[in-house]
Amino acid sequence: GGRDLGASLADWPLWYADWMDGQLVEKGRQDMRQLALRLASLFPALFSLENYGRLQLVTSSKHRCVDSGAAFLQGLWEHYHPGLPPPDVADMECGPPRINDKLMRFFDHCEKFLTEVEKNATALYHVEAFKTGPEMQTILKKVAATLQVPVNNLNADLIQVAFFTCSFDLAIKGVKSPWCDVFDIDDAKVLEYLNDLKQYWKRGYGYTINSRSSCTLFQDIFQHLDKAIEQKQRSQPVSSPVVLQFGHAETLLPLLSLMGYFKDKEPLTAYNYKEQMHRKFRSGHIVPYASNLIFVLYHCKNATTPKEEFRVQMLLNEKVLPLAHSQETASLYEDLKNHYRDLLQSCHTSDECELPKVNNTSDEL
């Protein structure tokens, strides 16, 4: 009953400390090492020992991205030298990851995004409205009854903290916290929607600038692919057969939105929770911990025309991501570039992220 739960909550240790904020936990390191091992097995030719020195690593300046890159390299080392302790990342022949926040934290460098979304109190209107809406009220009443506290002592933010406490223990330690017993499946769905709403309005389709700010990264990806193709056509070795970029969920969501993935017919709002039960935009499925998006370029030796020589396949979290426009599992590189030609030509983050200059010298009344 409620009393027992209250007692077990009181006894449950909260291990999460302030210093851990932004750090990569051991589970995260393990995730990265294992991802490296799986990718090396999936693409043995790309991750061959001779290519090891040609790996290109790019990362955001945040510790947990730098550490993710390092853990990934350690996983690769394990793949090549099972049982040998890996050297310091600085001593690996491909060198340590290069920091590039313009690419991996483009949202920090986009004035328009910072002003209109990040620092704009009204940008997340629907998130705030949903926090006080009927679905959340139901949860507040339920939890208040369970914990035997007045409902006025609770608010949506506290509920979210409890929910995250449950999910952190589950994801990081694999243990079910008594905080999980505070919620049932319906509560979890509502709290999932609350988080999706935030991601939608801040990183997804809510505002155009959210995804447009990722143009730099989008174009960078195609520059790498173009370069590899050009080298291949000249029968030169590909200088960077594998480019690994370590960023954030906030790096990946805008990019996937820019490319048209997980787009619902109707926007997610504070008022259409029921209608959005079967939405495509589920951030927990799109960008879970250690999420990854992979562009694989294939050279087809038996191609009859130059157009058919190069194909691309995309993997999201290691599963084939059918192309947004055709639902095909792979695309001729030409067709992919053609589909995204507007973005490749006219997506100029610098222009789009600039704010109109305010003219303060005018003296009109």
XYZ file of N, CA and C in Angstrom, residues 116-264:
447
model
N 14.970 33.455 -30.495
C 13.559 33.166 -30.727
C 13.069 31.916 -30.001
N 13.983 30.995 -29.685
C 13.560 29.751 -29.040
C 14.197 29.586 -27.665
N 15.527 29.463 -27.633
C 16.222 29.151 -26.384
C 15.908 30.151 -25.265
N 16.002 31.446 -25.569
C 15.831 32.449 -24.509
C 14.446 33.082 -24.517
N 13.557 32.533 -25.331
C 12.226 33.125 -25.457
C 11.250 32.422 -24.529
N 10.752 33.152 -23.548
C 9.889 32.556 -22.512
C 8.615 31.946 -23.095
N 8.163 32.442 -24.243
C 6.890 31.948 -24.787
C 7.067 30.824 -25.807
N 8.313 30.526 -26.177
C 8.552 29.513 -27.214
C 8.018 28.140 -26.807
N 8.076 27.855 -25.502
C 7.623 26.546 -25.030
C 6.227 26.638 -24.412
N 5.409 27.481 -24.984
C 4.038 27.670 -24.500
C 3.316 26.338 -24.281
N 3.402 25.450 -25.273
C 2.638 24.201 -25.199
C 3.130 23.281 -24.085
N 4.433 23.346 -23.798
C 4.990 22.549 -22.694
C 4.391 23.022 -21.376
N 4.403 24.334 -21.169
C 3.872 24.895 -19.923
C 2.372 24.640 -19.800
N 1.664 24.790 -20.915
C 0.210 24.574 -20.894
C -0.122 23.116 -20.568
N 0.666 22.202 -21.112
C 0.405 20.781 -20.849
C 0.689 20.448 -19.384
N 1.672 21.113 -18.782
C 2.017 20.869 -17.375
C 0.832 21.144 -16.448
N -0.013 22.078 -16.839
C -1.162 22.421 -15.985
C -2.470 21.870 -16.558
N -2.358 21.099 -17.646
C -3.552 20.561 -18.306
C -4.144 19.375 -17.577
N -5.292 18.891 -18.067
C -6.036 17.809 -17.391
C -5.251 16.506 -17.243
N -4.450 16.147 -18.269
C -3.694 14.886 -18.188
C -2.720 14.920 -17.016
N -2.045 16.045 -16.850
C -1.094 16.162 -15.743
C -1.825 16.262 -14.401
N -2.953 16.946 -14.382
C -3.744 17.047 -13.142
C -4.092 15.663 -12.615
N -4.484 14.786 -13.528
C -4.813 13.411 -13.151
C -3.638 12.742 -12.445
N -2.449 12.912 -13.015
C -1.255 12.312 -12.401
C -0.984 12.925 -11.022
N -1.066 14.249 -10.940
C -0.802 14.925 -9.665
C -1.715 14.376 -8.573
N -3.001 14.232 -8.883
C -3.954 13.709 -7.892
C -3.586 12.290 -7.497
N -3.281 11.471 -8.495
C -2.936 10.068 -8.237
C -1.706 9.947 -7.351
N -0.656 10.694 -7.707
C 0.599 10.605 -6.960
C 0.420 11.159 -5.546
N -0.341 12.245 -5.434
C -0.598 12.815 -4.107
C -1.278 11.784 -3.211
N -2.239 11.063 -3.765
C -2.934 10.022 -3.003
C -1.967 8.901 -2.614
N -1.159 8.478 -3.570
C -0.193 7.407 -3.318
C 0.800 7.793 -2.221
N 1.341 9.011 -2.325
C 2.359 9.443 -1.365
C 1.735 10.002 -0.090
N 0.401 10.126 -0.088
C -0.328 10.678 1.051
C 0.178 12.076 1.416
N 0.282 12.921 0.367
C 0.619 14.338 0.582
C -0.450 15.198 -0.082
N -0.611 16.454 0.368
C -1.594 17.327 -0.285
C -1.215 17.565 -1.743
N -2.190 17.557 -2.644
C -1.924 17.710 -4.072
C -1.260 19.062 -4.357
N -1.495 20.048 -3.489
C -0.895 21.371 -3.700
C 0.608 21.381 -3.417
N 1.099 20.334 -2.753
C 2.540 20.239 -2.504
C 3.291 19.773 -3.751
N 2.538 19.313 -4.757
C 3.155 18.743 -5.948
C 2.947 19.650 -7.151
N 3.871 19.559 -8.097
C 3.657 20.201 -9.390
C 4.303 19.339 -10.474
N 4.090 19.715 -11.723
C 4.562 18.905 -12.852
C 6.079 18.709 -12.815
N 6.817 19.748 -12.400
C 8.274 19.630 -12.396
C 8.756 18.582 -11.394
N 8.129 18.546 -10.227
C 8.490 17.540 -9.221
C 8.169 16.141 -9.729
N 7.022 16.013 -10.391
C 6.633 14.723 -10.957
C 7.675 14.267 -11.984
N 8.121 15.219 -12.793
C 9.131 14.883 -13.807
C 10.443 14.425 -13.160
N 10.836 15.088 -12.078
C 12.057 14.681 -11.374
C 11.931 13.244 -10.877
N 10.774 12.920 -10.298
C 10.550 11.554 -9.808
C 10.621 10.544 -10.952
N 10.029 10.930 -12.083
C 10.014 10.051 -13.257
C 11.429 9.843 -13.804
N 12.227 10.923 -13.861
C 13.608 10.814 -14.321
C 14.448 9.998 -13.342
N 14.160 10.147 -12.049
C 14.874 9.370 -11.040
C 14.669 7.876 -11.284
N 13.427 7.520 -11.579
C 13.110 6.132 -11.923
C 13.863 5.711 -13.185
N 13.847 6.563 -14.236
C 14.445 6.131 -15.500
C 15.976 6.124 -15.455
N 16.581 7.035 -14.690
C 18.040 7.018 -14.556
C 18.511 5.711 -13.909
N 17.856 5.326 -12.819
C 18.237 4.083 -12.136
C 18.110 2.891 -13.074
N 17.058 2.917 -13.884
C 16.800 1.817 -14.811
C 17.864 1.788 -15.909
N 18.137 2.953 -16.501
C 19.043 3.008 -17.648
C 20.495 2.835 -17.232
N 20.887 3.447 -16.119
C 22.293 3.495 -15.755
C 22.705 2.307 -14.887
N 21.793 1.889 -14.009
C 22.160 0.812 -13.082
C 21.380 -0.480 -13.320
N 20.341 -0.397 -14.150
C 19.544 -1.595 -14.414
C 18.724 -2.035 -13.214
N 18.438 -1.099 -12.290
C 17.604 -1.459 -11.140
C 16.290 -0.689 -11.171
N 15.265 -1.341 -10.669
C 13.964 -0.693 -10.632
C 13.799 0.014 -9.295
N 13.786 1.332 -9.371
C 13.672 2.165 -8.184
C 12.224 2.161 -7.694
N 12.013 2.301 -6.376
C 10.625 2.420 -5.899
C 9.926 3.649 -6.498
N 10.720 4.621 -7.003
C 10.112 5.778 -7.664
C 9.312 5.348 -8.890
N 9.679 4.218 -9.473
C 8.932 3.724 -10.640
C 7.521 3.289 -10.239
N 7.372 2.850 -8.985
C 6.061 2.370 -8.519
C 5.074 3.503 -8.273
N 5.595 4.748 -8.315
C 4.724 5.899 -8.148
C 3.851 6.069 -9.398
N 4.311 5.517 -10.526
C 3.633 5.735 -11.806
C 3.085 4.445 -12.394
N 1.989 4.574 -13.137
C 1.523 3.436 -13.932
C 1.788 3.742 -15.411
N 1.397 2.825 -16.293
C 1.720 2.962 -17.715
C 1.083 4.210 -18.331
N -0.134 4.549 -17.890
C -0.783 5.747 -18.433
C -0.019 7.008 -18.042
N 0.444 7.044 -16.784
C 1.254 8.179 -16.330
C 2.511 8.294 -17.201
N 3.150 7.152 -17.430
C 4.392 7.146 -18.206
C 4.160 7.697 -19.608
N 3.016 7.354 -20.197
C 2.717 7.850 -21.552
C 2.519 9.361 -21.562
N 1.874 9.868 -20.523
C 1.657 11.314 -20.419
C 2.996 12.034 -20.219
N 3.853 11.465 -19.363
C 5.153 12.086 -19.103
C 6.081 11.973 -20.319
N 5.916 10.903 -21.071
C 6.661 10.782 -22.327
C 6.224 11.894 -23.275
N 4.920 12.153 -23.325
C 4.402 13.205 -24.210
C 4.924 14.581 -23.787
N 4.975 14.796 -22.479
C 5.491 16.070 -21.968
C 6.918 16.301 -22.470
N 7.728 15.261 -22.408
C 9.104 15.389 -22.885
C 9.156 15.559 -24.407
N 8.323 14.804 -25.130
C 8.278 14.936 -26.586
C 7.855 16.341 -27.001
N 6.902 16.914 -26.272
C 6.450 18.282 -26.554
C 7.637 19.246 -26.490
N 8.425 19.087 -25.437
C 9.581 19.969 -25.266
C 10.557 19.798 -26.420
N 10.866 18.556 -26.756
C 11.804 18.294 -27.848
C 11.242 18.801 -29.182
N 9.944 18.654 -29.359
C 9.298 19.051 -30.609
C 9.406 20.556 -30.828
N 9.120 21.322 -29.764
C 9.125 22.784 -29.905
C 10.524 23.377 -29.824
N 11.453 22.639 -29.216
C 12.793 23.177 -29.050
C 13.796 22.631 -30.059
N 13.590 21.402 -30.502
C 14.585 20.758 -31.371
C 13.986 20.182 -32.647
N 12.667 20.087 -32.691
C 12.033 19.425 -33.820
C 11.267 20.381 -34.711
N 10.088 19.934 -35.149
C 9.342 20.671 -36.167
C 8.617 21.909 -35.653
N 8.650 22.158 -34.329
C 7.919 23.289 -33.766
C 8.214 24.616 -34.451
N 9.496 24.915 -34.648
C 9.899 26.152 -35.318
C 10.905 25.799 -36.405
N 10.784 26.465 -37.544
C 11.659 26.176 -38.681
C 13.137 26.310 -38.312
N 13.466 27.334 -37.529
C 14.871 27.592 -37.214
C 15.502 26.416 -36.456
N 14.708 25.650 -35.722
C 15.243 24.501 -34.979
C 16.046 23.585 -35.901
N 15.437 23.204 -37.015
C 16.123 22.285 -37.920
C 17.067 23.022 -38.870
N 16.702 24.240 -39.282
C 17.566 24.972 -40.217
C 18.940 25.239 -39.605
N 18.984 25.341 -38.285
C 20.272 25.599 -37.639
C 21.252 24.440 -37.844
N 20.758 23.281 -38.283
C 21.634 22.117 -38.473
C 22.183 22.015 -39.898
N 21.901 23.013 -40.739
C 22.383 22.993 -42.133
C 23.876 22.748 -42.257
N 24.645 23.412 -41.397
C 26.103 23.272 -41.449
C 26.494 21.798 -41.365
N 25.911 21.107 -40.409
C 26.222 19.694 -40.203
C 25.736 18.865 -41.388
N 24.528 19.165 -41.843
C 23.951 18.463 -42.993
C 24.871 18.565 -44.211
N 25.332 19.785 -44.489
C 26.191 19.985 -45.660
C 27.564 19.346 -45.447
N 28.038 19.365 -44.207
C 29.317 18.743 -43.887
C 29.300 17.243 -44.204
N 28.184 16.590 -43.873
C 28.046 15.150 -44.137
C 28.164 14.879 -45.630
N 27.472 15.699 -46.424
C 27.509 15.481 -47.874
C 28.874 15.838 -48.471
N 29.598 16.777 -47.842
C 30.943 17.078 -48.319
C 31.870 15.869 -48.135
N 31.713 15.187 -47.007
C 32.511 13.968 -46.785
C 32.186 12.904 -47.827
N 30.903 12.726 -48.114
C 30.488 11.724 -49.096
C 30.996 12.104 -50.489
N 30.831 13.383 -50.846
C 31.312 13.868 -52.149
C 32.810 13.600 -52.323
N 33.550 13.899 -51.267
C 35.007 13.765 -51.337
C 35.403 12.300 -51.549
N 34.733 11.411 -50.822
C 35.034 9.980 -50.958
C 34.755 9.518 -52.386
N 33.645 9.987 -52.954
C 33.275 9.592 -54.320
C 34.294 10.114 -55.329
N 34.685 11.359 -55.137
C 35.646 11.976 -56.044
C 36.971 11.196 -56.019
N 37.425 10.830 -54.824
C 38.678 10.073 -54.712
C 38.553 8.702 -55.358
N 37.400 8.084 -55.153
C 37.157 6.751 -55.709
C 37.167 6.822 -57.242
N 36.541 7.864 -57.777
C 36.450 7.997 -59.241
C 37.826 8.233 -59.860
N 38.730 8.833 -59.081
C 40.088 9.043 -59.586
C 41.005 7.888 -59.212
N 40.402 6.807 -58.718
C 41.153 5.627 -58.274
C 42.192 5.961 -57.216
N 41.884 6.956 -56.391
C 42.755 7.284 -55.258
C 42.216 6.577 -54.026
N 43.073 6.337 -53.026
C 42.527 5.808 -51.766
C 41.658 6.872 -51.092
N 40.605 6.427 -50.437
C 39.730 7.371 -49.732
C 40.449 7.848 -48.465
N 40.650 9.165 -48.355
C 41.474 9.679 -47.257
C 40.807 9.522 -45.892
N 39.482 9.669 -45.822
C 38.774 9.441 -44.555
C 37.652 8.433 -44.766
N 37.979 7.143 -44.737
C 36.948 6.133 -44.995
C 35.863 6.120 -43.917
N 36.234 6.528 -42.701
C 35.250 6.581 -41.620
C 35.379 7.923 -40.902
N 34.270 8.642 -40.837
C 34.231 9.889 -40.071
C 33.261 9.672 -38.921
N 33.743 9.860 -37.702
C 32.909 9.647 -36.515
C 32.691 10.975 -35.816
N 31.422 11.352 -35.647
C 31.119 12.642 -35.024
C 30.290 12.408 -33.772
N 30.759 12.969 -32.657
C 30.089 12.760 -31.374
C 29.437 14.055 -30.913
N 28.113 14.027 -30.839
C 27.358 15.208 -30.428
C 26.296 14.840 -29.420
N 25.142 15.452 -29.570
C 24.083 15.367 -28.564
C 22.768 14.934 -29.200
N 21.827 14.542 -28.355
C 20.469 14.321 -28.846
C 19.996 15.590 -29.547
N 20.425 16.734 -29.000
C 20.046 18.042 -29.544
C 20.769 18.345 -30.852
N 21.748 17.509 -31.203
C 22.408 17.623 -32.502
C 21.634 16.796 -33.525
N 21.182 15.637 -33.075
C 20.563 14.660 -33.968
C 19.106 14.992 -34.304
N 18.329 15.431 -33.310
C 16.908 15.717 -33.572
C 16.696 16.784 -34.647
N 17.415 17.924 -34.556
C 17.227 18.927 -35.610
C 17.647 18.410 -36.982
N 18.720 17.617 -37.028
C 19.204 17.081 -38.303
C 18.163 16.150 -38.931
N 17.588 15.270 -38.104
C 16.568 14.351 -38.617
C 15.308 15.099 -39.041
N 15.003 16.193 -38.328
C 13.857 17.023 -38.714
C 14.139 17.726 -40.031
N 15.360 18.230 -40.181
C 15.740 18.892 -41.426
C 15.550 17.947 -42.607
N 15.849 16.666 -42.373
C 15.754 15.687 -43.454
C 14.351 15.110 -43.622
N 13.422 15.552 -42.777
C 12.025 15.163 -42.970
C 11.586 13.880 -42.286
N 12.366 13.397 -41.322
C 11.996 12.167 -40.624
C 11.067 12.419 -39.442
N 10.208 11.449 -39.161
C 9.334 11.459 -37.966
C 8.458 12.709 -37.915
N 7.927 13.059 -39.086
C 7.083 14.253 -39.165
C 5.618 13.843 -39.122
N 4.899 14.381 -38.148
C 3.472 14.091 -38.037
C 2.670 15.096 -38.865
